PDB file of C-alpha atoms in Angstrom:
ATOM      1  CA  MET K   1      63.016 112.756  85.887  1.00  0.00           C
ATOM      2  CA  ILE K   2      64.129 115.907  87.712  1.00  0.00           C
ATOM      3  CA  ARG K   3      67.288 115.942  89.800  1.00  0.00           C
ATOM      4  CA  SER K   4      69.854 118.383  91.154  1.00  0.00           C
ATOM      5  CA  ALA K   5      72.681 119.205  88.803  1.00  0.00           C
ATOM      6  CA  LYS K   6      76.096 117.564  89.267  1.00  0.00           C
ATOM      7  CA  PRO K   7      79.490 118.904  88.187  1.00  0.00           C
ATOM      8  CA  SER K   8      79.439 116.524  85.216  1.00  0.00           C
ATOM      9  CA  ASP K   9      76.313 118.349  83.939  1.00  0.00           C
ATOM     10  CA  VAL K  10      78.140 121.647  83.423  1.00  0.00           C
ATOM     11  CA  PRO K  11      78.978 121.045  79.722  1.00  0.00           C
ATOM     12  CA  ALA K  12      75.324 120.172  78.984  1.00  0.00           C
ATOM     13  CA  ILE K  13      74.061 123.199  80.940  1.00  0.00           C
ATOM     14  CA  HIS K  14      76.522 125.423  79.093  1.00  0.00           C
ATOM     15  CA  ALA K  15      75.391 124.047  75.720  1.00  0.00           C
ATOM     16  CA  MET K  16      71.717 124.583  76.612  1.00  0.00           C
ATOM     17  CA  ILE K  17      72.455 128.156  77.725  1.00  0.00           C
ATOM     18  CA  ARG K  18      73.935 128.758  74.267  1.00  0.00           C
ATOM     19  CA  GLU K  19      70.812 127.233  72.650  1.00  0.00           C
ATOM     20  CA  LEU K  20      68.611 129.462  74.837  1.00  0.00           C
ATOM     21  CA  ALA K  21      70.617 132.536  73.843  1.00  0.00           C
ATOM     22  CA  ASP K  22      70.116 131.653  70.174  1.00  0.00           C
ATOM     23  CA  TYR K  23      66.371 131.235  70.743  1.00  0.00           C
ATOM     24  CA  GLU K  24      66.218 134.587  72.557  1.00  0.00           C
ATOM     25  CA  ARG K  25      68.018 136.216  69.616  1.00  0.00           C
ATOM     26  CA  ALA K  26      71.044 137.198  71.693  1.00  0.00           C
ATOM     27  CA  PRO K  27      73.813 134.621  71.162  1.00  0.00           C
ATOM     28  CA  GLN K  28      76.491 137.309  71.481  1.00  0.00           C
ATOM     29  CA  GLU K  29      75.349 138.037  75.050  1.00  0.00           C
ATOM     30  CA  ALA K  30      75.879 134.489  76.376  1.00  0.00           C
ATOM     31  CA  LYS K  31      79.475 134.888  77.517  1.00  0.00           C
ATOM     32  CA  ALA K  32      79.547 132.580  80.552  1.00  0.00           C
ATOM     33  CA  THR K  33      82.181 129.874  80.397  1.00  0.00           C
ATOM     34  CA  GLU K  34      81.949 126.335  81.702  1.00  0.00           C
ATOM     35  CA  GLU K  35      84.505 127.281  84.360  1.00  0.00           C
ATOM     36  CA  GLN K  36      82.361 130.188  85.566  1.00  0.00           C
ATOM     37  CA  LEU K  37      79.285 127.966  85.713  1.00  0.00           C
ATOM     38  CA  ARG K  38      81.170 125.225  87.563  1.00  0.00           C
ATOM     39  CA  ASP K  39      82.417 127.734  90.142  1.00  0.00           C
ATOM     40  CA  ALA K  40      79.004 129.404  90.576  1.00  0.00           C
ATOM     41  CA  LEU K  41      77.192 126.078  90.944  1.00  0.00           C
ATOM     42  CA  PHE K  42      79.771 123.931  92.735  1.00  0.00           C
ATOM     43  CA  GLY K  43      82.486 126.224  94.101  1.00  0.00           C
ATOM     44  CA  ALA K  44      83.232 126.834  97.766  1.00  0.00           C
ATOM     45  CA  HIS K  45      80.244 129.189  98.079  1.00  0.00           C
ATOM     46  CA  PRO K  46      77.617 128.301  95.452  1.00  0.00           C
ATOM     47  CA  ALA K  47      75.665 131.364  94.366  1.00  0.00           C
ATOM     48  CA  VAL K  48      73.201 129.610  92.076  1.00  0.00           C
ATOM     49  CA  PHE K  49      71.622 126.193  91.831  1.00  0.00           C
ATOM     50  CA  ALA K  50      70.422 124.069  88.941  1.00  0.00           C
ATOM     51  CA  LEU K  51      67.947 121.303  88.331  1.00  0.00           C
ATOM     52  CA  ILE K  52      68.256 118.914  85.414  1.00  0.00           C
ATOM     53  CA  ALA K  53      65.433 117.295  83.445  1.00  0.00           C
ATOM     54  CA  GLU K  54      66.294 113.916  81.984  1.00  0.00           C
ATOM     55  CA  GLU K  55      64.455 111.427  79.836  1.00  0.00           C
ATOM     56  CA  ALA K  56      64.645 107.834  80.948  1.00  0.00           C
ATOM     57  CA  GLY K  57      65.925 105.225  78.492  1.00  0.00           C
ATOM     58  CA  GLY K  58      66.990 107.036  75.361  1.00  0.00           C
ATOM     59  CA  ALA K  59      67.631 105.726  71.908  1.00  0.00           C
ATOM     60  CA  GLY K  60      71.345 106.335  72.220  1.00  0.00           C
ATOM     61  CA  GLU K  61      73.940 103.595  72.184  1.00  0.00           C
ATOM     62  CA  GLY K  62      74.157 101.784  75.505  1.00  0.00           C
ATOM     63  CA  SER K  63      70.851 103.160  76.750  1.00  0.00           C
ATOM     64  CA  GLY K  64      68.731 100.543  78.371  1.00  0.00           C
ATOM     65  CA  ALA K  65      65.496 100.606  80.305  1.00  0.00           C
ATOM     66  CA  GLY K  66      65.803 102.862  83.325  1.00  0.00           C
ATOM     67  CA  GLU K  67      69.021 104.473  82.134  1.00  0.00           C
ATOM     68  CA  SER K  68      69.125 108.198  81.513  1.00  0.00           C
ATOM     69  CA  ALA K  69      69.234 109.545  77.990  1.00  0.00           C
ATOM     70  CA  GLY K  70      71.000 112.602  79.410  1.00  0.00           C
ATOM     71  CA  PRO K  71      69.913 116.144  80.182  1.00  0.00           C
ATOM     72  CA  VAL K  72      67.095 117.520  78.036  1.00  0.00           C
ATOM     73  CA  GLY K  73      66.437 120.644  80.097  1.00  0.00           C
ATOM     74  CA  PHE K  74      67.532 122.697  83.056  1.00  0.00           C
ATOM     75  CA  ALA K  75      66.387 125.343  85.499  1.00  0.00           C
ATOM     76  CA  LEU K  76      69.004 127.675  86.971  1.00  0.00           C
ATOM     77  CA  TRP K  77      67.891 129.573  90.066  1.00  0.00           C
ATOM     78  CA  PHE K  78      68.996 131.496  93.137  1.00  0.00           C
ATOM     79  CA  ARG K  79      67.463 132.701  96.372  1.00  0.00           C
ATOM     80  CA  ASN K  80      66.111 136.209  96.603  1.00  0.00           C
ATOM     81  CA  PHE K  81      64.516 138.032  99.530  1.00  0.00           C
ATOM     82  CA  SER K  82      61.319 140.002 100.000  1.00  0.00           C
ATOM     83  CA  THR K  83      61.413 142.825 102.506  1.00  0.00           C
ATOM     84  CA  TRP K  84      57.605 142.838 102.420  1.00  0.00           C
ATOM     85  CA  THR K  85      57.127 139.197 103.412  1.00  0.00           C
ATOM     86  CA  GLY K  86      60.367 138.901 105.385  1.00  0.00           C
ATOM     87  CA  THR K  87      61.154 135.627 103.633  1.00  0.00           C
ATOM     88  CA  HIS K  88      63.364 134.270 100.942  1.00  0.00           C
ATOM     89  CA  GLY K  89      62.065 133.246  97.550  1.00  0.00           C
ATOM     90  CA  VAL K  90      63.294 131.617  94.384  1.00  0.00           C
ATOM     91  CA  TYR K  91      64.266 133.607  91.325  1.00  0.00           C
ATOM     92  CA  LEU K  92      64.386 131.474  88.188  1.00  0.00           C
ATOM     93  CA  GLU K  93      67.133 132.839  85.959  1.00  0.00           C
ATOM     94  CA  ASP K  94      66.772 130.347  83.118  1.00  0.00           C
ATOM     95  CA  LEU K  95      64.376 127.567  82.190  1.00  0.00           C
ATOM     96  CA  TYR K  96      65.132 125.641  79.029  1.00  0.00           C
ATOM     97  CA  VAL K  97      64.038 122.385  77.439  1.00  0.00           C
ATOM     98  CA  THR K  98      65.663 121.212  74.217  1.00  0.00           C
ATOM     99  CA  PRO K  99      63.373 121.401  71.162  1.00  0.00           C
ATOM    100  CA  ARG K 100      63.287 117.601  70.716  1.00  0.00           C
ATOM    101  CA  ALA K 101      62.005 117.149  74.293  1.00  0.00           C
ATOM    102  CA  ARG K 102      59.405 119.931  74.366  1.00  0.00           C
ATOM    103  CA  GLY K 103      55.866 118.813  75.042  1.00  0.00           C
ATOM    104  CA  GLY K 104      57.100 115.979  77.250  1.00  0.00           C
ATOM    105  CA  GLY K 105      56.274 117.711  80.530  1.00  0.00           C
ATOM    106  CA  HIS K 106      59.879 118.557  81.421  1.00  0.00           C
ATOM    107  CA  GLY K 107      59.358 122.314  81.760  1.00  0.00           C
ATOM    108  CA  LYS K 108      56.350 121.859  84.006  1.00  0.00           C
ATOM    109  CA  ALA K 109      58.218 119.247  86.065  1.00  0.00           C
ATOM    110  CA  LEU K 110      61.145 121.647  86.559  1.00  0.00           C
ATOM    111  CA  LEU K 111      58.777 124.416  87.667  1.00  0.00           C
ATOM    112  CA  ALA K 112      56.892 122.007  89.957  1.00  0.00           C
ATOM    113  CA  GLU K 113      60.146 120.973  91.646  1.00  0.00           C
ATOM    114  CA  LEU K 114      61.076 124.617  92.217  1.00  0.00           C
ATOM    115  CA  ALA K 115      57.594 125.261  93.645  1.00  0.00           C
ATOM    116  CA  ARG K 116      58.099 122.274  95.954  1.00  0.00           C
ATOM    117  CA  ILE K 117      61.426 123.741  97.128  1.00  0.00           C
ATOM    118  CA  CYS K 118      59.681 127.051  97.861  1.00  0.00           C
ATOM    119  CA  VAL K 119      56.886 125.444  99.859  1.00  0.00           C
ATOM    120  CA  GLU K 120      59.192 123.044 101.720  1.00  0.00           C
ATOM    121  CA  ARG K 121      61.543 125.866 102.764  1.00  0.00           C
ATOM    122  CA  GLY K 122      58.829 128.382 103.614  1.00  0.00           C
ATOM    123  CA  TYR K 123      59.730 130.724 100.774  1.00  0.00           C
ATOM    124  CA  ALA K 124      56.921 133.139  99.887  1.00  0.00           C
ATOM    125  CA  ARG K 125      57.613 133.794  96.205  1.00  0.00           C
ATOM    126  CA  PHE K 126      58.721 132.093  93.016  1.00  0.00           C
ATOM    127  CA  GLU K 127      59.511 134.659  90.334  1.00  0.00           C
ATOM    128  CA  TRP K 128      61.045 134.926  86.860  1.00  0.00           C
ATOM    129  CA  SER K 129      61.051 137.127  83.788  1.00  0.00           C
ATOM    130  CA  VAL K 130      59.849 136.296  80.295  1.00  0.00           C
ATOM    131  CA  LEU K 131      60.460 138.168  77.058  1.00  0.00           C
ATOM    132  CA  ASP K 132      57.319 139.986  75.943  1.00  0.00           C
ATOM    133  CA  TRP K 133      57.478 138.402  72.456  1.00  0.00           C
ATOM    134  CA  ASN K 134      57.782 134.820  73.740  1.00  0.00           C
ATOM    135  CA  GLU K 135      54.109 133.914  73.364  1.00  0.00           C
ATOM    136  CA  PRO K 136      54.578 130.127  73.805  1.00  0.00           C
ATOM    137  CA  ALA K 137      56.280 130.681  77.182  1.00  0.00           C
ATOM    138  CA  ILE K 138      53.756 133.326  78.263  1.00  0.00           C
ATOM    139  CA  GLY K 139      50.897 130.951  77.457  1.00  0.00           C
ATOM    140  CA  PHE K 140      52.609 128.091  79.283  1.00  0.00           C
ATOM    141  CA  TYR K 141      53.170 130.215  82.391  1.00  0.00           C
ATOM    142  CA  ALA K 142      49.577 131.481  82.354  1.00  0.00           C
ATOM    143  CA  ALA K 143      48.321 127.886  82.122  1.00  0.00           C
ATOM    144  CA  ILE K 144      50.061 126.979  85.394  1.00  0.00           C
ATOM    145  CA  GLY K 145      48.662 130.064  87.141  1.00  0.00           C
ATOM    146  CA  ALA K 146      51.668 132.404  87.031  1.00  0.00           C
ATOM    147  CA  GLU K 147      50.595 136.012  87.487  1.00  0.00           C
ATOM    148  CA  ALA K 148      51.929 138.680  85.128  1.00  0.00           C
ATOM    149  CA  MET K 149      53.485 141.531  87.094  1.00  0.00           C
ATOM    150  CA  ASP K 150      52.598 144.118  84.475  1.00  0.00           C
ATOM    151  CA  GLU K 151      53.032 147.085  86.786  1.00  0.00           C
ATOM    152  CA  TRP K 152      56.726 146.233  87.295  1.00  0.00           C
ATOM    153  CA  THR K 153      59.409 147.003  84.723  1.00  0.00           C
ATOM    154  CA  VAL K 154      62.859 145.417  84.844  1.00  0.00           C
ATOM    155  CA  ARG K 155      65.843 147.745  84.926  1.00  0.00           C
ATOM    156  CA  ARG K 156      69.470 146.773  84.300  1.00  0.00           C
ATOM    157  CA  LEU K 157      72.853 148.447  84.595  1.00  0.00           C
ATOM    158  CA  SER K 158      75.715 146.903  82.635  1.00  0.00           C
ATOM    159  CA  GLY K 159      78.735 147.912  80.622  1.00  0.00           C
ATOM    160  CA  GLU K 160      79.792 151.555  80.747  1.00  0.00           C
ATOM    161  CA  PRO K 161      76.807 152.842  82.798  1.00  0.00           C
ATOM    162  CA  LEU K 162      77.578 150.213  85.469  1.00  0.00           C
ATOM    163  CA  ARG K 163      81.257 151.186  85.531  1.00  0.00           C
ATOM    164  CA  ALA K 164      80.411 154.894  85.708  1.00  0.00           C
ATOM    165  CA  LEU K 165      78.096 154.426  88.683  1.00  0.00           C
ATOM    166  CA  ALA K 166      80.596 152.130  90.434  1.00  0.00           C
ATOM    167  CA  ALA K 167      83.297 154.757  89.959  1.00  0.00           C
ATOM    168  CA  GLN K 168      81.172 157.229  91.941  1.00  0.00           C
ATOM    169  CA  ALA K 169      81.187 154.884  94.935  1.00  0.00           C
ATOM    170  CA  MET K 170      84.753 153.671  94.539  1.00  0.00           C
ATOM    171  CA  GLY K 171      86.447 156.980  93.877  1.00  0.00           C
ATOM    172  CA  THR K 172      88.663 157.975  90.990  1.00  0.00           C
ATOM    173  CA  ALA K 173      91.579 155.792  92.132  1.00  0.00           C
ATOM    174  CA  VAL K 174      89.888 152.689  90.780  1.00  0.00           C
ATOM    175  CA  THR K 175      91.280 151.674  87.425  1.00  0.00           C
ATOM    176  CA  SER K 176      89.094 150.996  84.438  1.00  0.00           C
ATOM    177  CA  ASP K 177      90.786 147.557  84.144  1.00  0.00           C
ATOM    178  CA  PHE K 178      89.507 146.613  87.598  1.00  0.00           C
ATOM    179  CA  LEU K 179      86.011 147.835  86.780  1.00  0.00           C
ATOM    180  CA  SER K 180      86.018 146.026  83.422  1.00  0.00           C
ATOM    181  CA  GLU K 181      87.049 142.773  85.119  1.00  0.00           C
ATOM    182  CA  ALA K 182      84.407 143.180  87.844  1.00  0.00           C
ATOM    183  CA  THR K 183      81.735 143.886  85.215  1.00  0.00           C
ATOM    184  CA  SER K 184      82.670 140.881  83.085  1.00  0.00           C
ATOM    185  CA  LEU K 185      82.433 138.632  86.156  1.00  0.00           C
ATOM    186  CA  SER K 186      78.947 139.910  86.971  1.00  0.00           C
ATOM    187  CA  ASN K 187      77.484 139.310  83.491  1.00  0.00           C
TER     188      ASN K 187
END
């Protein structure tokens, strides 16, 4: 079952983000807190959205037929915009299914729901990035018809280079404490 995330899902989403960071060999880079996720997803002006994959009727205590066994995956996404098509799109930031639930169709169901959102809202594109060494994911995405955008290369500014460029726009009166805080909020 796929559904929209609720505030009570934040701890599970946070835990799965940590698992994803471990899988992607970068646990030290997953610095988001539950509070930051809760605010981004459910604050006054949500900036991102999440879908939850659940298995029905788990083996856990108190689980009966039709009851949820809890989150086994998530997709975290936000709207982007194409100046070429003049329409919004969906950018998938993270897709994760717990190892015990892989092969159960949850990843494909999450992607299908995001595709449905795109079509229903008239969005022209559904995009995401994948690590070049993640062959299982690359194969999975190819199997559903996702096109590799090989001619495009992702670029990122963070840390000191981000602060240095921001200082050029903000002038020298901006303190490094302010820039450090702004950078940590954007990671």
